[in-house]
Short mmCIF file of C-alpha atoms in Angstrom, two decimals:
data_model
loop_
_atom_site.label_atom_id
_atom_site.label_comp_id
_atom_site.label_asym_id
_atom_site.label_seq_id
_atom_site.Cartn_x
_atom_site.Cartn_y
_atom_site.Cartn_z
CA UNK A 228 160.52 179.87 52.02
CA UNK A 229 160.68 176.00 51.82
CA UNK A 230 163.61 174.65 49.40
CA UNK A 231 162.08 171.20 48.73
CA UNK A 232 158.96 170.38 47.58
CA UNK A 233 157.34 166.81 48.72
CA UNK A 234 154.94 164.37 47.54
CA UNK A 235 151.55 166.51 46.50
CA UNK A 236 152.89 169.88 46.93
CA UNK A 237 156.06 168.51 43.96
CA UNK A 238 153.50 166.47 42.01
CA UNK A 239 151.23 170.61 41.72
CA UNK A 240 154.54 171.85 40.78
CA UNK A 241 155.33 169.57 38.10
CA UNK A 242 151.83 170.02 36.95
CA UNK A 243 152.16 173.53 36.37
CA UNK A 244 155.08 173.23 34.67
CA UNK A 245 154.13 170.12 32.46
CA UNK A 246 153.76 172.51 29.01
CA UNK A 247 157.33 173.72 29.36
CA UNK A 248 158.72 171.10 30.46
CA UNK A 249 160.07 169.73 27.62
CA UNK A 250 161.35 172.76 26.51
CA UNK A 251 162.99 173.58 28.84
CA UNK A 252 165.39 170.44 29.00
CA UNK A 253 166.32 170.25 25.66
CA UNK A 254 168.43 173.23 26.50
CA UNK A 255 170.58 171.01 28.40
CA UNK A 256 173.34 169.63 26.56
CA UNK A 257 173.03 166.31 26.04
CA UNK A 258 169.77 165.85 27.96
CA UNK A 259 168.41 163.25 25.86
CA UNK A 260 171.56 161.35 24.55
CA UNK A 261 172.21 161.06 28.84
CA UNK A 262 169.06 159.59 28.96
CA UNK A 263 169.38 157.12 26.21
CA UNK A 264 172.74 156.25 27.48
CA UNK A 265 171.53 154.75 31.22
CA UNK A 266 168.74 152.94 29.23
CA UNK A 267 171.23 150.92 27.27
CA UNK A 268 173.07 150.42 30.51
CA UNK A 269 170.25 148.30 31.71
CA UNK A 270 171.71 145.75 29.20
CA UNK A 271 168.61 143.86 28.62
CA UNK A 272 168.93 141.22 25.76
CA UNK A 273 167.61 140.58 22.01
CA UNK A 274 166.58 144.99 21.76
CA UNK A 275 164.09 143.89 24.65
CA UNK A 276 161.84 140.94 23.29
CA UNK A 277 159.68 139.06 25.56
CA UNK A 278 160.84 141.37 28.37
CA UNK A 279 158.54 143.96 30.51
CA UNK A 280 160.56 147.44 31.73
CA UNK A 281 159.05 149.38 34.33
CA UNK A 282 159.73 153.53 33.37
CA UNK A 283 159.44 154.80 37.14
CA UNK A 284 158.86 158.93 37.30
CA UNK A 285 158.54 158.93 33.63
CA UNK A 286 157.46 162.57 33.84
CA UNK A 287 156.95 163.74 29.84
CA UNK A 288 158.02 160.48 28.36
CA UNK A 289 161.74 161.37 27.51
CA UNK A 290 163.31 158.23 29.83
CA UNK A 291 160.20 156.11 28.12
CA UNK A 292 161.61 157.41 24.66
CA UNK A 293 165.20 156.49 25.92
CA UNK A 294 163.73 152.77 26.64
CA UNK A 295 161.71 152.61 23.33
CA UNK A 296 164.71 153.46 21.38
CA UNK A 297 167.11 151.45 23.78
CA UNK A 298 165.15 148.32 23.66
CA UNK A 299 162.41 148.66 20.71
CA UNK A 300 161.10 145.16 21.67
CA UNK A 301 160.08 144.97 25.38
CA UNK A 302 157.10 145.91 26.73
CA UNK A 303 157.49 149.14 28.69
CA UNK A 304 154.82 150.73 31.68
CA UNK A 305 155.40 154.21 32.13
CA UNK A 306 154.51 155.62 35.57
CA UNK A 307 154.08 158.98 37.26
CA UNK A 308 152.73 160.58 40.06
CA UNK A 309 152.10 164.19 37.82
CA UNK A 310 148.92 164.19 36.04
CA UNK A 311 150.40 167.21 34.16
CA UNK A 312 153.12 165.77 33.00
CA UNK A 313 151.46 162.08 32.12
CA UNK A 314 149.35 164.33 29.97
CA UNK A 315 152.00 165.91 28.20
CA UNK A 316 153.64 162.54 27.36
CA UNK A 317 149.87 160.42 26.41
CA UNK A 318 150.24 163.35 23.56
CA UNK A 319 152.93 161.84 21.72
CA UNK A 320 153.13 159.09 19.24
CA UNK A 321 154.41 155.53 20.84
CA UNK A 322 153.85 151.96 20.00
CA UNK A 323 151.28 149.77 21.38
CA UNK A 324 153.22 148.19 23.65
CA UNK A 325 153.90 151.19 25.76
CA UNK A 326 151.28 152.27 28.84
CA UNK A 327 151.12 155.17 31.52
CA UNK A 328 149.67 154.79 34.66
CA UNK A 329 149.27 157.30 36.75
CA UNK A 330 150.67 156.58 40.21
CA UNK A 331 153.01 157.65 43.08
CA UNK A 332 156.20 155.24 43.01
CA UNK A 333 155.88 153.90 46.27
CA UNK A 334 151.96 152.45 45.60
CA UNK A 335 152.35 150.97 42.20
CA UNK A 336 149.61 147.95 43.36
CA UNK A 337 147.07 150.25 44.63
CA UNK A 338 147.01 151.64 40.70
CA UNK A 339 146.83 148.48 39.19
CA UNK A 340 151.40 147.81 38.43
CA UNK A 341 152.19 144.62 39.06
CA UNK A 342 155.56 142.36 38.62
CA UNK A 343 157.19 140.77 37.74
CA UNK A 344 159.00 143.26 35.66
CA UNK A 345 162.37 142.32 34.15
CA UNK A 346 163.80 145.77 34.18
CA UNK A 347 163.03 148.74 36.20
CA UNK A 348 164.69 152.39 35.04
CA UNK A 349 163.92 155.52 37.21
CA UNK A 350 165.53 158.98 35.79
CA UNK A 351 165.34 162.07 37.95
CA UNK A 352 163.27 160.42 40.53
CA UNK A 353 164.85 159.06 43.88
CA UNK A 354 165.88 162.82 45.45
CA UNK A 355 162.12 163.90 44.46
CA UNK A 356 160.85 161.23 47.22
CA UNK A 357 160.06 161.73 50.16
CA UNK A 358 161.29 158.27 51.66
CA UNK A 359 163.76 156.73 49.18
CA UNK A 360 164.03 153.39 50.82
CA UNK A 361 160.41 152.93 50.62
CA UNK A 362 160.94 153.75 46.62
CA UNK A 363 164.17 151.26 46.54
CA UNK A 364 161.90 148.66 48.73
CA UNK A 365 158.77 148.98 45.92
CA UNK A 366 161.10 148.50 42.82
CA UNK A 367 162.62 145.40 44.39
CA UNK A 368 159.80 144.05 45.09
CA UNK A 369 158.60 144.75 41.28
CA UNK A 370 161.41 142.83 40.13
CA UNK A 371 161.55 139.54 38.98
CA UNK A 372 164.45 137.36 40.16
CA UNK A 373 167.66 138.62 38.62
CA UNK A 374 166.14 141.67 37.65
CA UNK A 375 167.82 144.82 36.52
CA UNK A 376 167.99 148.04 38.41
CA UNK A 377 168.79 151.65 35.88
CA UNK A 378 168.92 154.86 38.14
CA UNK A 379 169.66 157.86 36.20
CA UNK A 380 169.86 160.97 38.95
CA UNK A 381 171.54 163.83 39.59
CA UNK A 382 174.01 162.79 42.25
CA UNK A 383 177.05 164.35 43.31
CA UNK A 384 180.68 162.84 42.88
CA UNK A 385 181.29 164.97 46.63
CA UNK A 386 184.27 167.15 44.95
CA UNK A 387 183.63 170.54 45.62
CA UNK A 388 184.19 171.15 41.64
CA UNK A 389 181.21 169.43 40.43
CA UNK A 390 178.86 170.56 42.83
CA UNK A 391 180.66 174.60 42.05
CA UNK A 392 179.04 173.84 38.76
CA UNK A 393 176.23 172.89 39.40
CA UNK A 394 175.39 175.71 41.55
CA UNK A 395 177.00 177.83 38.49
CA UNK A 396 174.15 176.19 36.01
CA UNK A 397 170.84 176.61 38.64
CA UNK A 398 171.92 180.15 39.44
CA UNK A 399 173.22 181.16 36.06
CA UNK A 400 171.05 179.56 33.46
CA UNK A 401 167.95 177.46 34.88
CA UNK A 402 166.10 179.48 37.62
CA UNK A 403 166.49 182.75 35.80
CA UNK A 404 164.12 181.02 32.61
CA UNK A 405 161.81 179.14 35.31
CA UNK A 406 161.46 182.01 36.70
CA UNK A 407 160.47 183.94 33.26
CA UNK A 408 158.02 180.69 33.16
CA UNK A 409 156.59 181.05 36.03
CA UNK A 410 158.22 178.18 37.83
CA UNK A 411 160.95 179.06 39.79
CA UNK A 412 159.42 177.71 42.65
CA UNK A 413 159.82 174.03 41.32
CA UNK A 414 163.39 174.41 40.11
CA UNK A 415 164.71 176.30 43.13
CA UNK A 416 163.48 172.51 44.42
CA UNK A 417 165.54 171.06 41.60
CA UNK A 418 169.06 173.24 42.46
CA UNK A 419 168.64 172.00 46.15
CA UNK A 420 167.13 168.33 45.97
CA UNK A 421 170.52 167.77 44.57
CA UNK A 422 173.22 169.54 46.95
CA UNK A 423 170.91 167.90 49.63
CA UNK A 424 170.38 164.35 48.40
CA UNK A 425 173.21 161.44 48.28
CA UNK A 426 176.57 161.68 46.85
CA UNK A 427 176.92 158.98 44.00
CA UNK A 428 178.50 156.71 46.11
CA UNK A 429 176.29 157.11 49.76
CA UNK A 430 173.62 156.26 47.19
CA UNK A 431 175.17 153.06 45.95
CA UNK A 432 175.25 151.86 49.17
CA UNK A 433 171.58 152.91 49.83
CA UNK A 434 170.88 150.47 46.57
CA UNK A 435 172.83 147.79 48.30
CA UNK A 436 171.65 148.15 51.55
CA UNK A 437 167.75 147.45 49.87
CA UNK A 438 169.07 144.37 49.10
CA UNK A 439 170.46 144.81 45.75
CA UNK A 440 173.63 143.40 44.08
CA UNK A 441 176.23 144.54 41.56
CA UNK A 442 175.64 148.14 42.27
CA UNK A 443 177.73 150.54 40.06
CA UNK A 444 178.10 153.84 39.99
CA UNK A 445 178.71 154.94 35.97
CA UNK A 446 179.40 158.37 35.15
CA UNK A 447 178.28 160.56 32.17
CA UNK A 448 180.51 162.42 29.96
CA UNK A 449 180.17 166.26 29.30
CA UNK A 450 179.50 169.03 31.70
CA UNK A 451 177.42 166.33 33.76
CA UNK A 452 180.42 164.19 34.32
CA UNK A 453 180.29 164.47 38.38
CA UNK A 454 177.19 165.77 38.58
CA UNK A 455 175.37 163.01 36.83
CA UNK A 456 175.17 159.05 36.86
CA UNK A 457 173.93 155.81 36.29
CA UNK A 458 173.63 153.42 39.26
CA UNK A 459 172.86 150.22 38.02
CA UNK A 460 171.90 147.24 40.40
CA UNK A 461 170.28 143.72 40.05
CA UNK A 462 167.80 141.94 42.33
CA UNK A 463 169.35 138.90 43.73
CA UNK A 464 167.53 135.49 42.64
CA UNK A 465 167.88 132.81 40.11
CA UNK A 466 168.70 133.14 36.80
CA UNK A 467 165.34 132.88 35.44
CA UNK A 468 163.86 136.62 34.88
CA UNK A 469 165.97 138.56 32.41
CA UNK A 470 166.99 136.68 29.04
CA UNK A 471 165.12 133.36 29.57
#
């Protein structure tokens, strides 16, 4: 049986799960507050105003929510490559200046995305790809000059701890409920797109070998902490696209 799902086979899977989605991650502790914290981390000025922020893999809206909240002034696009799941997040209330377009990350022109953006965050999205660098290459080119980079992803601190517990949480708690859901399939993909993908620090250097700058690793606390971060990043350039 094939671990890892790719590009229209993972977008089906995500569809099918799309009305238990969100149910099924607010069982994780600290899901949302996680979230909320790598949005702030993108450090954008004046609670967004004036500013556009580019919600990559926004899935059911929860990293949009974590922008709205983090930055209730800019103007946020929301993309995804799941129907399902865009479907699931159209459904709830948000503010006029907040979009979603349906689209796979690496052909945000074809559906009609264009830059400059000032901010781009992407949660959950980067081991889901089938070519990351062609991802990493499409956000920079998205950003303006000096724009801001927000990766919130599962990747491992390499300790054999961490990744012991995350094993312990797939195993133990997540696929048994997919599986009562029907979609064990699409978070046995979950359990291994992590183990498989970077380490927190190979994928640091992946950011800075796209031709980003000030790449940081930042962890998150609770029973993510090694498991979890935020890699933030800029776009080299003047000083003329974030806070002008």
């Amino acid at each position: 049986m094939t671990l890892l799902l790719r590009d229209a086979d993972l977008a089906a899977a995500f569809d099918h799960a799309a009305r238990s989605y969100d149910t099924l991650v607010a069982a994780n502790p600290g899901y949302h507050a996680h979230l909320r914290r790598s949005a702030r981390r993108l450090g954008l000025p004046h609670g967004g105003a004036g500013l556009r922020v580019l919600d990559l893999g926004c899935g059911t809206g929860a990293s949009t929510a974590a922008l709205a909240a983090a930055f209730p002034e800019a103007r946020i696009t929301a993309v995804d490559a799941s129907a399902g799941m865009l479907e699931q997040a159209a459904r709830k209330r948000w503010r006029q200046e907040v979009s979603f377009v349906h689209a796979p990350a690496e052909r945000l022109a074809e559906a009609g995305v264009e830059g400059p953006f000032d901010a781009v965050f992407a949660a959950y999205l980067f081991r889901n790809a089938t070519d990351p660098d062609a991802v990493l290459a499409a956000v920079r080119e998205a950003l303006g000059p000096r724009g801001r980079l927000a990766v919130h992803e599962y990747t491992l601190s390499g300790r054999a701890a961490h990744r012991a517990v995350w094993t312990a949480v797939c195993r133990g708690v997540v696929q048994p409920v997919a599986t009562v859901l029907g979609d064990g399939e699409l978070y046995r993909h979950l359990w291994h797109s992590v183990v498989r993908f970077d380490t927190a620090e190979a994928f640091t250097e992946r950011v800075r070998s796209a031709g980003f700058e000030q790449v940081r690793a930042l962890p998150l606390p609770g029973w993510q902490t090694g498991i979890t971060h935020t890699v933030v990043a800029r776009r080299p350039g003047s000083e003329t696209a974030v806070g002008r």
